[in-house]
Short mmCIF file of C-alpha atoms in Angstrom, two decimals:
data_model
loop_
_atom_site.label_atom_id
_atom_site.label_comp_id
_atom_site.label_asym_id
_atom_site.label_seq_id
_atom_site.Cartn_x
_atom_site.Cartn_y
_atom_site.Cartn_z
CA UNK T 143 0.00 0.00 0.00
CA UNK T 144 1.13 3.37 -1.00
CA UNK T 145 1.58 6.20 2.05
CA UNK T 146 -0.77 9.25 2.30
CA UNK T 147 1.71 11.24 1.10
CA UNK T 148 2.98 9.20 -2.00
CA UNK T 149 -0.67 9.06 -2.60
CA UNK T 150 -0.54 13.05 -2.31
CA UNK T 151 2.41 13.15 -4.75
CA UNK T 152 0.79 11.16 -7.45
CA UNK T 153 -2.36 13.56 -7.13
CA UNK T 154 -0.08 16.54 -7.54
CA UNK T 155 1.71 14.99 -10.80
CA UNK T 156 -1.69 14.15 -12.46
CA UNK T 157 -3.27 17.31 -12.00
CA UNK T 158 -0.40 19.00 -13.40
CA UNK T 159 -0.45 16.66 -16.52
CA UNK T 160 -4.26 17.81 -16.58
CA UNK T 161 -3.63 21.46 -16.53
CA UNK T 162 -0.45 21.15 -19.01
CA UNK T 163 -2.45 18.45 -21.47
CA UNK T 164 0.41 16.26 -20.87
CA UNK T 165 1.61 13.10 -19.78
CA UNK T 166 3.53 11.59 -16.75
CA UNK T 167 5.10 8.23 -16.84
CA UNK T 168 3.31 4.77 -16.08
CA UNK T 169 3.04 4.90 -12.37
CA UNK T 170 3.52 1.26 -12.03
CA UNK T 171 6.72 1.93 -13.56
CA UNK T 172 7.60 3.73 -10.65
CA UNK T 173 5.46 1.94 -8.12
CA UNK T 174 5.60 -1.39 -8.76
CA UNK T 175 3.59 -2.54 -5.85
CA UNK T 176 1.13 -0.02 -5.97
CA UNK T 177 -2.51 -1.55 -6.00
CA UNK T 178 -6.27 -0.95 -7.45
CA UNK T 179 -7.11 0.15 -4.38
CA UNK T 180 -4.28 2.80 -4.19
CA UNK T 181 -5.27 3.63 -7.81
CA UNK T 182 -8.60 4.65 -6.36
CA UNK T 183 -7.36 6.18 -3.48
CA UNK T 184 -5.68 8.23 -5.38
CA UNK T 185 -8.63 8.80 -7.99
CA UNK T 186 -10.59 9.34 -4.72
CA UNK T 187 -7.96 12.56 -3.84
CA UNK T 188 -8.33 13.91 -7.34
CA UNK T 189 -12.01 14.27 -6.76
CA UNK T 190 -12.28 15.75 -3.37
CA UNK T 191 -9.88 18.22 -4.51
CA UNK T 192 -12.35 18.67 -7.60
CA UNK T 193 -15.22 18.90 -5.05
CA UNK T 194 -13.16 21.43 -2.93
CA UNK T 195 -12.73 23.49 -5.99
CA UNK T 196 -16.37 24.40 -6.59
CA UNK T 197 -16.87 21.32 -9.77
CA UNK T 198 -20.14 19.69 -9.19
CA UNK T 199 -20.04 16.19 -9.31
CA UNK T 200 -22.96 14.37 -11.17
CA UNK T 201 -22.21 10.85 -12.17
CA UNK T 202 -19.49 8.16 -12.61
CA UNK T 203 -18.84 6.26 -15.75
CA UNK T 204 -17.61 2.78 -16.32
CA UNK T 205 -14.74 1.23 -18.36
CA UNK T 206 -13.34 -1.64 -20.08
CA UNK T 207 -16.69 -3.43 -20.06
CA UNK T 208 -16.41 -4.78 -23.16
CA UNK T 209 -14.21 -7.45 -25.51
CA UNK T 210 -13.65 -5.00 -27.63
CA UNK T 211 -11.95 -2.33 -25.05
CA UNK T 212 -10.27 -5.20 -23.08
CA UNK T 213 -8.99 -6.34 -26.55
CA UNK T 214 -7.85 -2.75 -27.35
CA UNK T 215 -6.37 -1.81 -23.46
CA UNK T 216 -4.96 -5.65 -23.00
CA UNK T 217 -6.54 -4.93 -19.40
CA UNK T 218 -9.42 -7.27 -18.30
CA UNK T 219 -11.01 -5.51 -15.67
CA UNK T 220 -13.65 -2.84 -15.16
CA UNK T 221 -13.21 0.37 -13.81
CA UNK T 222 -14.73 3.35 -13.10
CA UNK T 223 -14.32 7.06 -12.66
CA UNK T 224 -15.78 10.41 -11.93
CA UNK T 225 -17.98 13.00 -13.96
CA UNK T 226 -18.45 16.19 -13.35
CA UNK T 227 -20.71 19.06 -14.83
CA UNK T 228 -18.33 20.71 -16.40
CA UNK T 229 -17.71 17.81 -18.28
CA UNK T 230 -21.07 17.34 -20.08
CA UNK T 231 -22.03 18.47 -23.28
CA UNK T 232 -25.10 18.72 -25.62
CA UNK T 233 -24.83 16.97 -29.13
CA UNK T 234 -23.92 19.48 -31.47
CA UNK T 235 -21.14 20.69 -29.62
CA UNK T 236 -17.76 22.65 -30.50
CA UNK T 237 -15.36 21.02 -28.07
CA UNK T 238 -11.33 22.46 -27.79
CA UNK T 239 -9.39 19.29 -28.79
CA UNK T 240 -6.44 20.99 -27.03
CA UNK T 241 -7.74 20.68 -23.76
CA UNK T 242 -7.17 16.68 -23.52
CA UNK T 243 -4.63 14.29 -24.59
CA UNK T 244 -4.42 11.58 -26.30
CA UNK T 245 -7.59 12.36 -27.75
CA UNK T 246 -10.25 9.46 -28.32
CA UNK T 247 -14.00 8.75 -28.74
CA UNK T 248 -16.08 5.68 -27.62
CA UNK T 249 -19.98 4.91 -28.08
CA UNK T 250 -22.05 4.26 -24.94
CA UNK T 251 -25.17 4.62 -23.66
CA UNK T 252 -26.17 6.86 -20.40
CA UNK T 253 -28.26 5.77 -17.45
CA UNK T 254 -29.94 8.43 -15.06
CA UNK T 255 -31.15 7.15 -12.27
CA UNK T 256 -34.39 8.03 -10.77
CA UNK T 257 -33.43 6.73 -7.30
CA UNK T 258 -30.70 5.64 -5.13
CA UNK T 259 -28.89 2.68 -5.91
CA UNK T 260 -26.70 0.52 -3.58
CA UNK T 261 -24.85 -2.64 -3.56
CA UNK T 262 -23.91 -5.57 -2.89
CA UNK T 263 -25.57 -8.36 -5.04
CA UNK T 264 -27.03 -5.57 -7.20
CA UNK T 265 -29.24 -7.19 -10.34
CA UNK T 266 -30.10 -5.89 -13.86
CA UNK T 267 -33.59 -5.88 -12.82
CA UNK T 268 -32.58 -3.76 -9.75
CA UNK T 269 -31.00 -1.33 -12.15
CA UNK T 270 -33.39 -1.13 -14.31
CA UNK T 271 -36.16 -0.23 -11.50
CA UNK T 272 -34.17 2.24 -10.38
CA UNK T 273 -33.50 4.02 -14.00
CA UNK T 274 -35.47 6.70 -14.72
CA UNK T 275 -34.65 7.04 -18.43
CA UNK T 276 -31.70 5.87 -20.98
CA UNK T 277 -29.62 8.43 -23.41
CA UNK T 278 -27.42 7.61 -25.91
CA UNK T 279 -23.70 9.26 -25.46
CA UNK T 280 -20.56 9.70 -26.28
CA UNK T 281 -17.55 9.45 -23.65
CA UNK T 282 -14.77 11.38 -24.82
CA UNK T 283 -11.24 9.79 -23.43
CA UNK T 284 -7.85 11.74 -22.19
CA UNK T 285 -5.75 9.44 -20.71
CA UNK T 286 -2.74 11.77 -18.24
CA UNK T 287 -0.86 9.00 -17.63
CA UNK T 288 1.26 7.27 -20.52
CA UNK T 289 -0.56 4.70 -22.59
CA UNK T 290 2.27 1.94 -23.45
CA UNK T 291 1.91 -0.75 -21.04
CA UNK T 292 -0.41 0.55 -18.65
CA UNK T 293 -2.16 -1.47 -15.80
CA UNK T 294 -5.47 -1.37 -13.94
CA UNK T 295 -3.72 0.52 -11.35
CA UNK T 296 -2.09 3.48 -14.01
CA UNK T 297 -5.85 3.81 -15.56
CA UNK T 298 -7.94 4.13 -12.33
CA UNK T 299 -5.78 6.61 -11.03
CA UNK T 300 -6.54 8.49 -14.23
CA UNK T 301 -9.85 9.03 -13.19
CA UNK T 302 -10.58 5.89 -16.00
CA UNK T 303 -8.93 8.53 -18.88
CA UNK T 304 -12.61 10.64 -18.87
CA UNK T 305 -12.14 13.42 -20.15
CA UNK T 306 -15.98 14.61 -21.27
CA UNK T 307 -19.36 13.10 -22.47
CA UNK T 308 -21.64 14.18 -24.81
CA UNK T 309 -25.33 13.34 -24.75
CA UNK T 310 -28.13 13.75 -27.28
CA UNK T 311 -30.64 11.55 -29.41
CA UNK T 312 -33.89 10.38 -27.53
CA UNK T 313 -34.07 9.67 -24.12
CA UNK T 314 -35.79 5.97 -23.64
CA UNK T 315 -37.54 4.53 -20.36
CA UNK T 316 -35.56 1.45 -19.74
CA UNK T 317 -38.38 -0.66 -20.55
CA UNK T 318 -39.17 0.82 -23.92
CA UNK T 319 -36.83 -1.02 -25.85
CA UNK T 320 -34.63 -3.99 -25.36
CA UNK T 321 -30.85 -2.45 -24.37
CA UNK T 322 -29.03 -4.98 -25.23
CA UNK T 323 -29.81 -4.77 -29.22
CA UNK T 324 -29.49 -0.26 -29.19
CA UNK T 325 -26.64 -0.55 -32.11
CA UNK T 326 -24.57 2.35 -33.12
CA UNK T 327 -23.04 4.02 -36.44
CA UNK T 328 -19.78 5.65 -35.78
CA UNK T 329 -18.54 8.28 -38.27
CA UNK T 330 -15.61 10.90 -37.98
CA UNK T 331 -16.02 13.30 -40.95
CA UNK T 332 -19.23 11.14 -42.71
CA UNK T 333 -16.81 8.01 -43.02
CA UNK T 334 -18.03 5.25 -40.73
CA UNK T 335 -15.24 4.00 -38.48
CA UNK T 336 -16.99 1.56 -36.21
CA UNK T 337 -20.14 -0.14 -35.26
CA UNK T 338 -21.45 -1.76 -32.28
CA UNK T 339 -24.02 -3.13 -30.03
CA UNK T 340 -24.80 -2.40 -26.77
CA UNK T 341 -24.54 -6.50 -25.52
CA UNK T 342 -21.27 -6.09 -26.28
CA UNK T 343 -21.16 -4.05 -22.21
CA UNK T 344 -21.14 -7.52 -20.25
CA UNK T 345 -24.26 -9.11 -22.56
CA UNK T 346 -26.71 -6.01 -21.32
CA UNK T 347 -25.44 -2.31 -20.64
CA UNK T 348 -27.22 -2.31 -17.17
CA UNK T 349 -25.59 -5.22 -15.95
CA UNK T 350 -22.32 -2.44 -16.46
CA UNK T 351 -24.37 -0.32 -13.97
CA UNK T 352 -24.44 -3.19 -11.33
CA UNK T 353 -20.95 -4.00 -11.41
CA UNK T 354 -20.54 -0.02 -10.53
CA UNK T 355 -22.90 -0.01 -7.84
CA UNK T 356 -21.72 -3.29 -6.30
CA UNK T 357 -17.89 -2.08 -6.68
CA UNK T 358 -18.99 0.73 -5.00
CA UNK T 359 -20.64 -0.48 -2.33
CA UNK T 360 -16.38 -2.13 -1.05
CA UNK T 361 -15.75 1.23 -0.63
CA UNK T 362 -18.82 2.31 1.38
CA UNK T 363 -20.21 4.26 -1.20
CA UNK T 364 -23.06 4.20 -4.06
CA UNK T 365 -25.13 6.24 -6.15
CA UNK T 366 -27.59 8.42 -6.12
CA UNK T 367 -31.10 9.95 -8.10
CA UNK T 368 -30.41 12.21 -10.58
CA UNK T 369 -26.69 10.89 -11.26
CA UNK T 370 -25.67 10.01 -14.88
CA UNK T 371 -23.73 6.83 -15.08
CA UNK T 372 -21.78 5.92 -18.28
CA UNK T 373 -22.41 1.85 -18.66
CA UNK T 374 -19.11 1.48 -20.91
CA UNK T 375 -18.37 1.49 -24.82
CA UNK T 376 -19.22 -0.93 -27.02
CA UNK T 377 -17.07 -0.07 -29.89
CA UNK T 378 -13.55 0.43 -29.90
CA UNK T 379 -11.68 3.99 -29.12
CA UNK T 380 -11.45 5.75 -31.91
CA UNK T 381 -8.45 8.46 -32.24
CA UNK T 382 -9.85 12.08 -33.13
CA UNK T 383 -8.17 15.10 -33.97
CA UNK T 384 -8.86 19.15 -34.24
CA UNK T 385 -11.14 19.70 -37.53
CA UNK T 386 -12.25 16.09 -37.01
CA UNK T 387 -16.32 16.01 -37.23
CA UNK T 388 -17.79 12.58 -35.34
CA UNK T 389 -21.23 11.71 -35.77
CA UNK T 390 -22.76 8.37 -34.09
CA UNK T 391 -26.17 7.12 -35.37
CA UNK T 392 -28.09 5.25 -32.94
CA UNK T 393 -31.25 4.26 -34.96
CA UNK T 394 -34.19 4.60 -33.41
CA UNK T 395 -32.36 6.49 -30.61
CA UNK T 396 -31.31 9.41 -33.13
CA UNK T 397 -28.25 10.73 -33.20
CA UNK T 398 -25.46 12.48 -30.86
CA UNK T 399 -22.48 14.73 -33.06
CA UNK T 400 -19.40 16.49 -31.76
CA UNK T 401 -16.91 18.65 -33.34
CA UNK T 402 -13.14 19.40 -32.33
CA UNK T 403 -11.91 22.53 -32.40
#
């Protein structure tokens, strides 16, 4: 285990990386024993300082859920990380590419809960109850902490590399269409890149949800009504750059665009 002061150190560097868009090197390069739940004690510090700074927390979201992230990471476990309001953005959006780094794009969908949710032992059902509507999105990634042969431990304490969201299409009541077949059209300037489906999040986006609540709930925590909870991609990153244009069709769910400035 790390000491509340190396803890303190790493905070330091990775805010620094954030306001400088750079990068610092692998932590468990320099840590070696350092473990997930040092990565979120860390992640933990980055937040309260957030909090302490007037940002207004309103969600978490939820990583490497999928094959196709695991396959593209080489890291096998979920994570998750903060959001905060100043993070969020409304399809249609002009977003300052220069403000992140390592700049990529991933196709989710959003759950906003209507009520509290808690684990242990938390079900799909249980996350569906307590939904009060669906939104398609897109999680914009900026990963602080050096990308070649990172860990677990380097991404959590990267806040899980989220850098902003974007929401838009239709909002959906959970039960109004079956989750696990919402598929997805990714384009970056009108050329389709990817395409996905949301079973592709542990065989049913919510189950994504319960996996948060229930990891959660080990560190005596859980989430609340009105939070927005990224469930996890279902395609793979895709690398965007200033003047890129990207444009994911969701069907029946309509569409949510972004451009980079």
């Amino acid at each position: 285990m790390l000491t509340d002061q190396q803890i303190t150190t790493i905070a330091d560097e990775l805010a620094a990386a954030e306001r400088e868009r750079g990068m610092i090197e692998r932590l468990t390069t320099r840590h070696p024993e350092m473990t997930v739940e040092d990565a979120y004690a860390v992640q933990n510090e980055w937040r309260r300082r957030g909090i302490a700074a007037g940002r207004r927390p309103v969600g978490r979201k939820i990583g490497l859920t999928s094959k196709v992230m695991q396959e593209a990471t080489g890291i096998t476990e979920p994570d998750y990380g903060a959001i905060f309001a100043d993070m969020v953005h409304e399809t249609g959006a002009v977003i300052e590419h220069a403000q992140f780094s390592n700049v990529r794009v991933e196709v989710e969908l959003a759950f906003v809960l209507g009520r509290d949710l808690a684990g242990p032992h938390t079900t799909v059902t249980e996350v569906l109850d307590a939904t009060d509507y669906v939104i398609p999105a897109l999680e914009i990634l900026s990963s602080r902490v050096e990308m070649a042969g990172r860990t677990i431990v380097d991404t959590i304490s990267d806040n899980a590399a989220m850098g902003a969201m974007v929401l838009g299409g239709r909002p959906v009541r959970p039960d109004a269409v079956d989750l696990r077949w919402v598929s997805a059209l990714l384009r970056r300037n009108e050329a389709i890149e990817d395409t996905g489906v949301a079973a592709a999040v542990l065989d049913h986006p919510a189950r994504g949800v319960a996996w948060l609540a229930d990891k959660l709930a080990q560190h005596g925590d859980g989430l609340s009504a009105g939070e927005t909870i990224l469930a996890g991609s279902f395609t793979r990153p895709m690398w965007v750059h200033a003047g890129d244009t990207v444009h994911c069709d969701y069907r029946d769910l309509g569409a949510v665009t972004c451009r980079f400035d």
